[in-house]
Short mmCIF file of C-alpha atoms in Angstrom, two decimals:
data_model
loop_
_atom_site.label_atom_id
_atom_site.label_comp_id
_atom_site.label_asym_id
_atom_site.label_seq_id
_atom_site.Cartn_x
_atom_site.Cartn_y
_atom_site.Cartn_z
CA MET A 1 26.93 119.47 102.10
CA ALA A 2 23.18 119.06 102.38
CA GLY A 3 21.78 116.76 105.03
CA ALA A 4 19.79 113.60 104.39
CA GLU A 5 16.56 115.53 104.94
CA ASP A 6 17.57 117.96 102.19
CA ILE A 7 18.49 115.13 99.82
CA MET A 8 15.07 113.60 100.32
CA SER A 9 13.09 116.86 100.21
CA THR A 10 12.58 116.62 96.45
CA ARG A 11 11.86 112.89 96.45
CA GLY A 12 8.25 112.86 97.53
CA THR A 13 5.61 115.30 98.68
CA ALA A 14 7.78 116.92 101.35
CA GLY A 15 7.88 120.67 100.70
CA ILE A 16 5.71 120.47 97.58
CA ALA A 17 3.25 123.04 98.95
CA ARG A 18 5.97 125.68 99.40
CA LEU A 19 5.79 128.44 96.78
CA THR A 20 9.11 129.67 95.39
CA ALA A 21 10.48 132.10 92.81
CA GLY A 22 11.60 129.22 90.60
CA ARG A 23 10.47 128.87 87.00
CA THR A 24 10.23 125.55 85.17
CA ARG A 25 11.77 125.02 81.75
CA SER A 26 12.10 121.95 79.54
CA ILE A 27 14.43 121.00 76.70
CA SER A 28 13.42 118.43 74.09
CA PRO A 29 13.75 118.06 70.32
CA GLU A 30 10.56 120.17 70.17
CA ASN A 31 12.22 122.95 72.18
CA PRO A 32 16.02 122.53 71.99
CA THR A 33 16.76 125.76 73.88
CA GLY A 34 14.11 125.53 76.59
CA ALA A 35 13.18 129.17 75.92
CA PRO A 36 9.69 130.39 76.89
CA GLY A 37 7.16 129.97 74.10
CA ALA A 38 9.68 128.19 71.86
CA GLY A 39 8.17 124.72 71.89
CA GLY A 40 6.59 123.04 68.89
CA ARG A 41 7.89 125.53 66.34
CA ALA A 42 9.96 123.15 64.24
CA THR A 43 9.38 122.90 60.50
CA GLU A 44 11.87 120.07 59.97
CA GLY A 45 12.59 116.98 62.02
CA THR A 46 12.11 113.24 62.40
CA GLY A 47 8.32 113.67 62.45
CA ALA A 48 8.04 116.06 59.50
CA HIS A 49 6.82 113.39 57.07
CA ALA A 50 4.15 112.12 59.48
CA ALA A 51 3.00 115.71 60.15
CA ARG A 52 2.94 116.77 56.50
CA ASP A 53 -0.87 117.06 56.44
CA LEU A 54 -1.04 118.91 59.75
CA GLY A 55 1.90 121.30 59.61
CA ARG A 56 3.84 123.21 62.22
CA GLY A 57 3.06 122.41 65.86
CA TRP A 58 2.00 118.82 65.17
CA LYS A 59 4.93 116.71 66.41
CA VAL A 60 7.32 117.71 63.66
CA SER A 61 10.48 117.11 65.73
CA PRO A 62 9.95 114.49 68.46
CA SER A 63 13.43 112.95 68.35
CA ILE A 64 16.98 113.36 67.09
CA GLU A 65 19.28 111.19 65.02
CA ILE A 66 22.90 110.85 66.15
CA ALA A 67 25.23 109.68 63.40
CA ALA A 68 27.70 106.86 64.04
CA GLY A 69 30.77 108.30 65.75
CA ALA A 70 29.12 111.67 66.39
CA THR A 71 28.48 113.60 69.60
CA THR A 72 25.28 115.64 69.98
CA ALA A 73 24.39 118.20 72.63
CA LEU A 74 21.08 117.31 74.25
CA GLY A 75 20.95 120.54 76.19
CA GLU A 76 22.95 123.59 77.17
CA ILE A 77 21.49 125.45 80.14
CA GLU A 78 22.50 128.67 81.86
CA GLY A 79 22.25 128.64 85.64
CA PRO A 80 21.66 128.87 88.42
CA ALA A 81 19.27 125.99 87.99
CA THR A 82 18.52 122.40 89.00
CA ILE A 83 17.71 119.54 86.65
CA ARG A 84 14.76 117.74 88.21
CA HIS A 85 13.94 115.02 85.68
CA LEU A 86 15.57 113.45 82.65
CA TRP A 87 13.55 111.16 80.38
CA LEU A 88 15.11 109.31 77.47
CA THR A 89 14.42 106.36 75.23
CA THR A 90 16.26 104.71 72.37
CA HIS A 91 16.57 101.24 70.87
CA PRO A 92 18.12 98.67 73.26
CA ASP A 93 20.96 98.17 70.76
CA ASN A 94 22.10 101.67 71.73
CA TRP A 95 22.03 101.31 75.50
CA ARG A 96 25.72 100.43 75.75
CA SER A 97 26.95 102.33 72.68
CA LEU A 98 25.57 105.75 73.66
CA VAL A 99 27.67 107.58 76.26
CA LEU A 100 26.01 110.23 78.42
CA ARG A 101 28.20 113.11 79.61
CA ILE A 102 27.21 116.06 81.79
CA THR A 103 29.56 118.96 82.43
CA TRP A 104 28.88 121.45 85.22
CA ASP A 105 29.90 125.12 85.21
CA GLY A 106 32.29 124.82 82.28
CA ALA A 107 34.60 122.30 83.99
CA GLU A 108 37.31 120.69 81.87
CA VAL A 109 36.21 117.15 82.79
CA PRO A 110 32.57 115.97 82.73
CA ALA A 111 31.22 115.02 86.14
CA VAL A 112 28.89 112.42 84.63
CA GLU A 113 30.30 110.00 82.05
CA THR A 114 28.69 106.60 81.66
CA PRO A 115 26.89 104.43 79.10
CA VAL A 116 23.31 105.59 78.91
CA GLY A 117 21.91 102.18 79.77
CA ASP A 118 24.00 101.83 82.92
CA PHE A 119 23.06 105.35 84.08
CA PHE A 120 19.49 104.03 84.07
CA CYS A 121 20.35 100.65 85.67
CA SER A 122 20.00 98.80 82.36
CA GLY A 123 23.46 97.62 81.43
CA TRP A 124 22.64 94.45 79.53
CA GLY A 125 20.61 95.91 76.67
CA ARG A 126 17.42 94.16 77.79
CA PHE A 127 14.40 95.69 79.46
CA ALA A 128 13.72 95.12 83.15
CA GLN A 129 11.32 97.17 85.27
CA VAL A 130 13.12 99.45 87.74
CA SER A 131 10.91 101.16 90.33
CA SER A 132 13.35 103.07 92.53
CA VAL A 133 13.22 106.64 93.81
CA PRO A 134 15.96 108.20 91.61
CA VAL A 135 15.69 105.87 88.59
CA ALA A 136 12.57 104.42 86.97
CA VAL A 137 12.66 102.22 83.87
CA ASN A 138 9.23 101.52 82.44
CA PRO A 139 7.89 99.50 79.49
CA HIS A 140 9.46 99.30 77.01
CA GLY A 141 12.68 101.15 77.79
CA GLY A 142 11.35 104.42 79.15
CA PHE A 143 14.35 105.75 81.10
CA ASN A 144 13.65 108.24 83.89
CA SER A 145 16.16 109.94 86.19
CA TYR A 146 15.05 111.95 89.21
CA TRP A 147 18.57 112.61 90.47
CA GLU A 148 18.68 116.17 91.78
CA MET A 149 21.29 117.97 89.66
CA PRO A 150 21.97 121.56 90.76
CA PHE A 151 24.50 123.82 89.05
CA ARG A 152 25.46 127.45 89.38
CA ARG A 153 26.63 128.73 85.98
CA SER A 154 25.97 126.17 83.26
CA ALA A 155 25.14 122.59 82.38
CA ARG A 156 25.96 120.79 79.13
CA LEU A 157 24.48 117.36 78.41
CA THR A 158 25.76 115.34 75.44
CA LEU A 159 25.40 111.88 73.91
CA GLU A 160 28.21 110.24 71.96
CA ASN A 161 27.31 107.43 69.58
CA LEU A 162 30.07 104.82 69.67
CA GLY A 163 28.08 102.50 67.43
CA THR A 164 28.37 101.85 63.73
CA GLU A 165 24.77 102.85 62.93
CA PRO A 166 22.79 106.07 63.50
CA ALA A 167 20.84 106.20 66.77
CA ILE A 168 17.36 107.70 67.13
CA VAL A 169 16.89 109.25 70.58
CA TYR A 170 13.81 110.74 72.21
CA TYR A 171 14.47 112.82 75.32
CA GLN A 172 13.27 115.56 77.65
CA ILE A 173 15.23 117.53 80.25
CA ASP A 174 13.06 119.22 82.90
CA TYR A 175 14.76 121.84 85.02
CA GLU A 176 14.04 124.69 87.39
CA LEU A 177 15.58 128.16 87.17
CA ASP A 178 16.20 129.29 90.73
CA ALA A 179 18.98 130.01 93.20
CA VAL A 180 21.14 127.06 94.27
CA ASP A 181 21.99 126.66 97.95
CA ALA A 182 25.58 127.41 98.87
CA ASP A 183 26.05 123.91 100.33
CA ALA A 184 24.57 122.03 97.34
CA GLY A 185 26.93 119.53 95.71
CA TYR A 186 27.28 118.53 92.07
CA LEU A 187 26.19 115.07 90.92
CA HIS A 188 29.08 112.86 89.78
CA THR A 189 29.31 109.36 88.31
CA GLN A 190 32.10 106.94 87.56
CA PHE A 191 31.97 103.82 85.36
CA HIS A 192 34.29 100.82 85.47
CA ARG A 193 34.21 97.46 83.75
CA SER A 194 36.32 94.39 84.50
CA ASN A 195 35.84 91.89 81.67
CA PRO A 196 37.02 89.55 82.97
CA LEU A 197 38.10 90.49 86.47
CA PRO A 198 41.70 89.28 86.96
CA TYR A 199 42.06 86.36 89.36
CA ARG A 200 42.29 87.43 93.03
CA GLU A 201 41.80 91.10 92.22
CA VAL A 202 38.93 93.35 93.30
CA HIS A 203 36.69 95.31 90.97
CA PRO A 204 37.04 99.10 91.34
CA ILE A 205 33.74 100.97 91.74
CA VAL A 206 35.19 104.39 92.64
CA THR A 207 38.82 105.45 92.29
CA GLY A 208 40.73 108.70 92.58
CA VAL A 209 38.06 110.85 94.24
CA ARG A 210 39.49 113.72 96.29
CA GLY A 211 37.57 116.25 98.36
CA ALA A 212 34.44 116.20 100.49
CA GLY A 213 31.11 114.75 99.49
CA HIS A 214 28.65 111.93 99.99
CA TYR A 215 28.18 108.69 98.09
CA VAL A 216 24.60 107.97 97.01
CA GLY A 217 24.39 105.01 94.65
CA THR A 218 25.75 101.82 93.09
CA TYR A 219 24.59 99.85 90.04
CA LEU A 220 26.28 96.60 89.03
CA ALA A 221 25.79 94.67 85.79
CA TRP A 222 27.29 91.30 86.72
CA GLY A 223 27.98 88.49 84.25
CA VAL A 224 28.91 85.14 85.78
CA ASN A 225 31.69 83.07 84.19
CA SER A 226 31.75 80.15 86.64
CA ARG A 227 29.37 77.58 88.07
CA GLY A 228 27.63 78.13 91.36
CA TRP A 229 26.98 81.14 93.55
CA TRP A 230 28.90 84.29 92.59
CA GLY A 231 28.08 86.95 95.20
CA GLU A 232 29.99 86.05 98.35
CA GLY A 233 32.35 89.02 98.00
CA GLU A 234 32.30 92.15 100.15
CA LEU A 235 31.81 95.78 99.14
CA LYS A 236 34.31 98.06 100.85
CA PHE A 237 34.32 101.84 101.29
CA HIS A 238 37.73 103.35 101.93
CA LEU A 239 37.20 106.81 103.43
CA ASP A 240 39.44 109.71 104.39
CA GLY A 241 42.88 108.15 104.18
CA ASP A 242 41.99 104.48 104.60
CA ASP A 243 44.77 102.37 103.09
CA GLU A 244 44.60 98.57 103.00
CA PHE A 245 41.59 98.23 105.25
CA PRO A 246 38.31 100.17 104.86
CA THR A 247 36.10 102.00 107.30
CA ILE A 248 32.94 100.37 105.91
CA CYS A 249 33.08 96.67 105.07
CA GLY A 250 29.97 94.75 104.05
CA THR A 251 29.25 91.07 104.54
CA GLY A 252 28.43 89.95 101.00
CA THR A 253 27.26 91.23 97.64
CA GLU A 254 23.59 90.26 98.02
CA ASP A 255 23.64 91.67 101.56
CA TYR A 256 24.75 95.10 100.32
CA PHE A 257 21.90 95.14 97.79
CA GLY A 258 19.38 94.30 100.50
CA GLY A 259 18.85 90.62 99.74
CA ALA A 260 19.92 87.47 101.54
CA TRP A 261 20.91 83.87 100.97
CA ASN A 262 21.94 84.23 97.32
CA PHE A 263 18.67 85.94 96.26
CA ASP A 264 17.48 82.32 96.06
CA VAL A 265 13.87 81.65 97.07
CA PRO A 266 13.62 77.89 97.64
CA GLY A 267 11.74 76.32 94.77
CA ALA A 268 11.86 79.54 92.70
CA GLY A 269 15.59 80.20 92.36
CA TYR A 270 16.98 83.67 91.73
CA THR A 271 14.14 86.12 92.39
CA SER A 272 14.13 89.65 91.02
CA PHE A 273 12.83 92.61 93.01
CA THR A 274 12.72 96.39 92.71
CA THR A 275 12.12 98.74 95.67
CA PRO A 276 12.61 102.48 96.31
CA TYR A 277 16.27 102.19 97.37
CA LEU A 278 17.57 98.76 96.37
CA GLY A 279 16.83 95.93 94.03
CA LEU A 280 17.81 93.05 91.78
CA PRO A 281 15.58 94.00 88.85
CA GLN A 282 17.29 91.83 86.26
CA VAL A 283 18.00 88.10 86.22
CA ILE A 284 18.97 86.81 82.76
CA ALA A 285 19.07 83.03 82.72
CA PRO A 286 21.14 80.99 80.24
CA ASP A 287 19.12 79.70 77.31
CA GLY A 288 21.23 76.63 76.63
CA LEU A 289 22.48 78.06 73.34
CA TYR A 290 24.11 81.44 72.68
CA ASP A 291 23.11 83.13 75.94
CA SER A 292 25.33 80.77 77.86
CA GLN A 293 26.06 82.88 80.96
CA GLN A 294 23.93 84.08 83.85
CA ARG A 295 23.67 87.86 84.05
CA PHE A 296 22.32 90.11 86.77
CA GLY A 297 21.58 93.80 87.33
CA MET A 298 21.32 95.27 90.83
CA TYR A 299 21.22 98.69 92.47
CA ARG A 300 21.44 100.34 95.87
CA PHE A 301 20.71 104.02 96.39
CA HIS A 302 21.95 105.60 99.62
CA LEU A 303 19.33 108.33 99.82
CA PRO A 304 18.27 107.92 103.46
CA ASP A 305 21.81 106.75 104.34
CA PRO A 306 24.42 108.66 102.28
CA ILE A 307 28.03 107.68 102.91
CA ARG A 308 29.84 110.89 103.82
CA PHE A 309 33.57 111.47 103.29
CA GLY A 310 35.80 114.43 104.00
CA THR A 311 39.00 114.07 101.96
CA ASP A 312 38.86 111.01 99.66
CA LEU A 313 36.85 107.99 98.61
CA ARG A 314 37.60 104.57 97.13
CA VAL A 315 35.03 101.77 96.69
CA THR A 316 35.61 98.16 95.62
CA VAL A 317 33.76 94.86 95.37
CA GLN A 318 35.17 91.34 95.59
CA ALA A 319 34.00 88.50 93.35
CA LEU A 320 33.81 85.29 95.35
CA GLY A 321 32.16 81.93 94.97
CA TRP A 322 32.78 78.57 96.64
CA ARG A 323 35.22 75.77 95.95
CA SER A 324 35.91 72.38 97.54
CA GLY A 325 36.46 72.12 101.26
CA GLY A 326 34.22 75.09 102.08
CA ARG A 327 36.79 77.54 100.70
CA TYR A 328 36.14 80.79 98.87
CA LEU A 329 36.79 80.77 95.12
CA PRO A 330 38.03 84.06 93.56
CA LEU A 331 36.03 84.59 90.38
CA THR A 332 36.94 86.07 87.02
CA ASP A 333 33.53 87.52 86.16
CA ASP A 334 32.36 90.35 83.88
CA ILE A 335 31.50 93.24 86.23
CA ALA A 336 30.42 96.71 85.14
CA SER A 337 29.71 99.33 87.79
CA THR A 338 28.21 102.81 87.87
CA ALA A 339 28.61 104.92 91.00
CA TRP A 340 26.89 108.16 91.96
CA TRP A 341 28.03 110.74 94.50
CA TYR A 342 27.72 114.46 95.27
CA GLN A 343 30.78 116.65 95.66
CA ALA A 344 31.58 120.34 96.11
CA GLU A 345 33.74 120.53 92.97
CA PRO A 346 32.05 120.57 89.52
CA GLY A 347 34.89 118.81 87.68
CA GLY A 348 34.74 115.06 87.20
CA THR A 349 36.99 112.15 88.14
CA PRO A 350 37.28 109.88 85.07
CA GLY A 351 36.69 106.16 85.30
CA ASP A 352 37.53 103.73 82.51
CA GLU A 353 38.04 104.87 78.94
CA LEU A 354 34.73 104.29 77.18
CA THR A 355 35.17 102.61 73.80
CA ALA A 356 32.80 100.48 71.74
CA ASP A 357 34.81 97.30 72.32
CA ALA A 358 35.19 97.94 76.06
CA LEU A 359 31.44 98.44 76.51
CA GLU A 360 30.15 95.74 74.17
CA VAL A 361 27.73 93.19 75.59
CA CYS A 362 29.10 89.88 74.40
#
């Protein structure tokens, strides 16, 4: 697998002056195939009425409509190539009811399968600024992914609408046609939700992964169902045959996400932050009426510090608060997780079954 330097080489200006044989292409509703010279040719589309006085080439097809219950292909690309940037926006009502799937090289199981909002660190259907290296979320709901996504033969990106209403989606997939290094891995994700987490059980972040690879990211959408502090639990990485006890064991939830002391700035309370590799971008406070629970969104991206495994990987997080007598209190919170890793195999490892009821923010 690629080293940390290679992972980071596309993340800034490193190597940007090097000329290559690559050629850039882009898929959007204005050029659904990405073919050279094929952009802006639509005569029908969601912008046709607005462009009726101007005609072809004047933003006739800027978006797509996905019917309730339907699945639409955003892009089908022949490799070898690398997706460099994915931009997408849609109404916040759709962030949990649209499921993004990406299949590499014709594999039977998608490697990426997660609600679109959670893929972009926005699981609660409300905007929060995210200013990280691989994911940027900008006003008002501009989703950007800079995850490096190489593939050798083909890539297929789809959105499934689990909602009961049509969804309007704007998107652009920017990719580079060029050779893919022999040691380049395929991007994978896995989504799990515990709602609520059973008492004295741990929430699964990654399960069932076999083979070699490196783990690169975690996003948690955490809804609190109890009073008091909720993040005393540890994140644990079980690597290469670990059974009951892990190789990597953290010291607390806020510690893993780069914070400290409950994310609580004295006098200010929970304090959001967003940095290149870790953050707590979202703090949703109760309103005293229908939004009765505290909700949080947090991410950590292991780009300078990928977690490498050789044969298997399992990741969990505990949910712990405090009870009388200075004892830990196992919590029964609403926890949704998205994990990212790179692996040699293109086929995916499914997480939870994604249904409208299972994903609903309620």
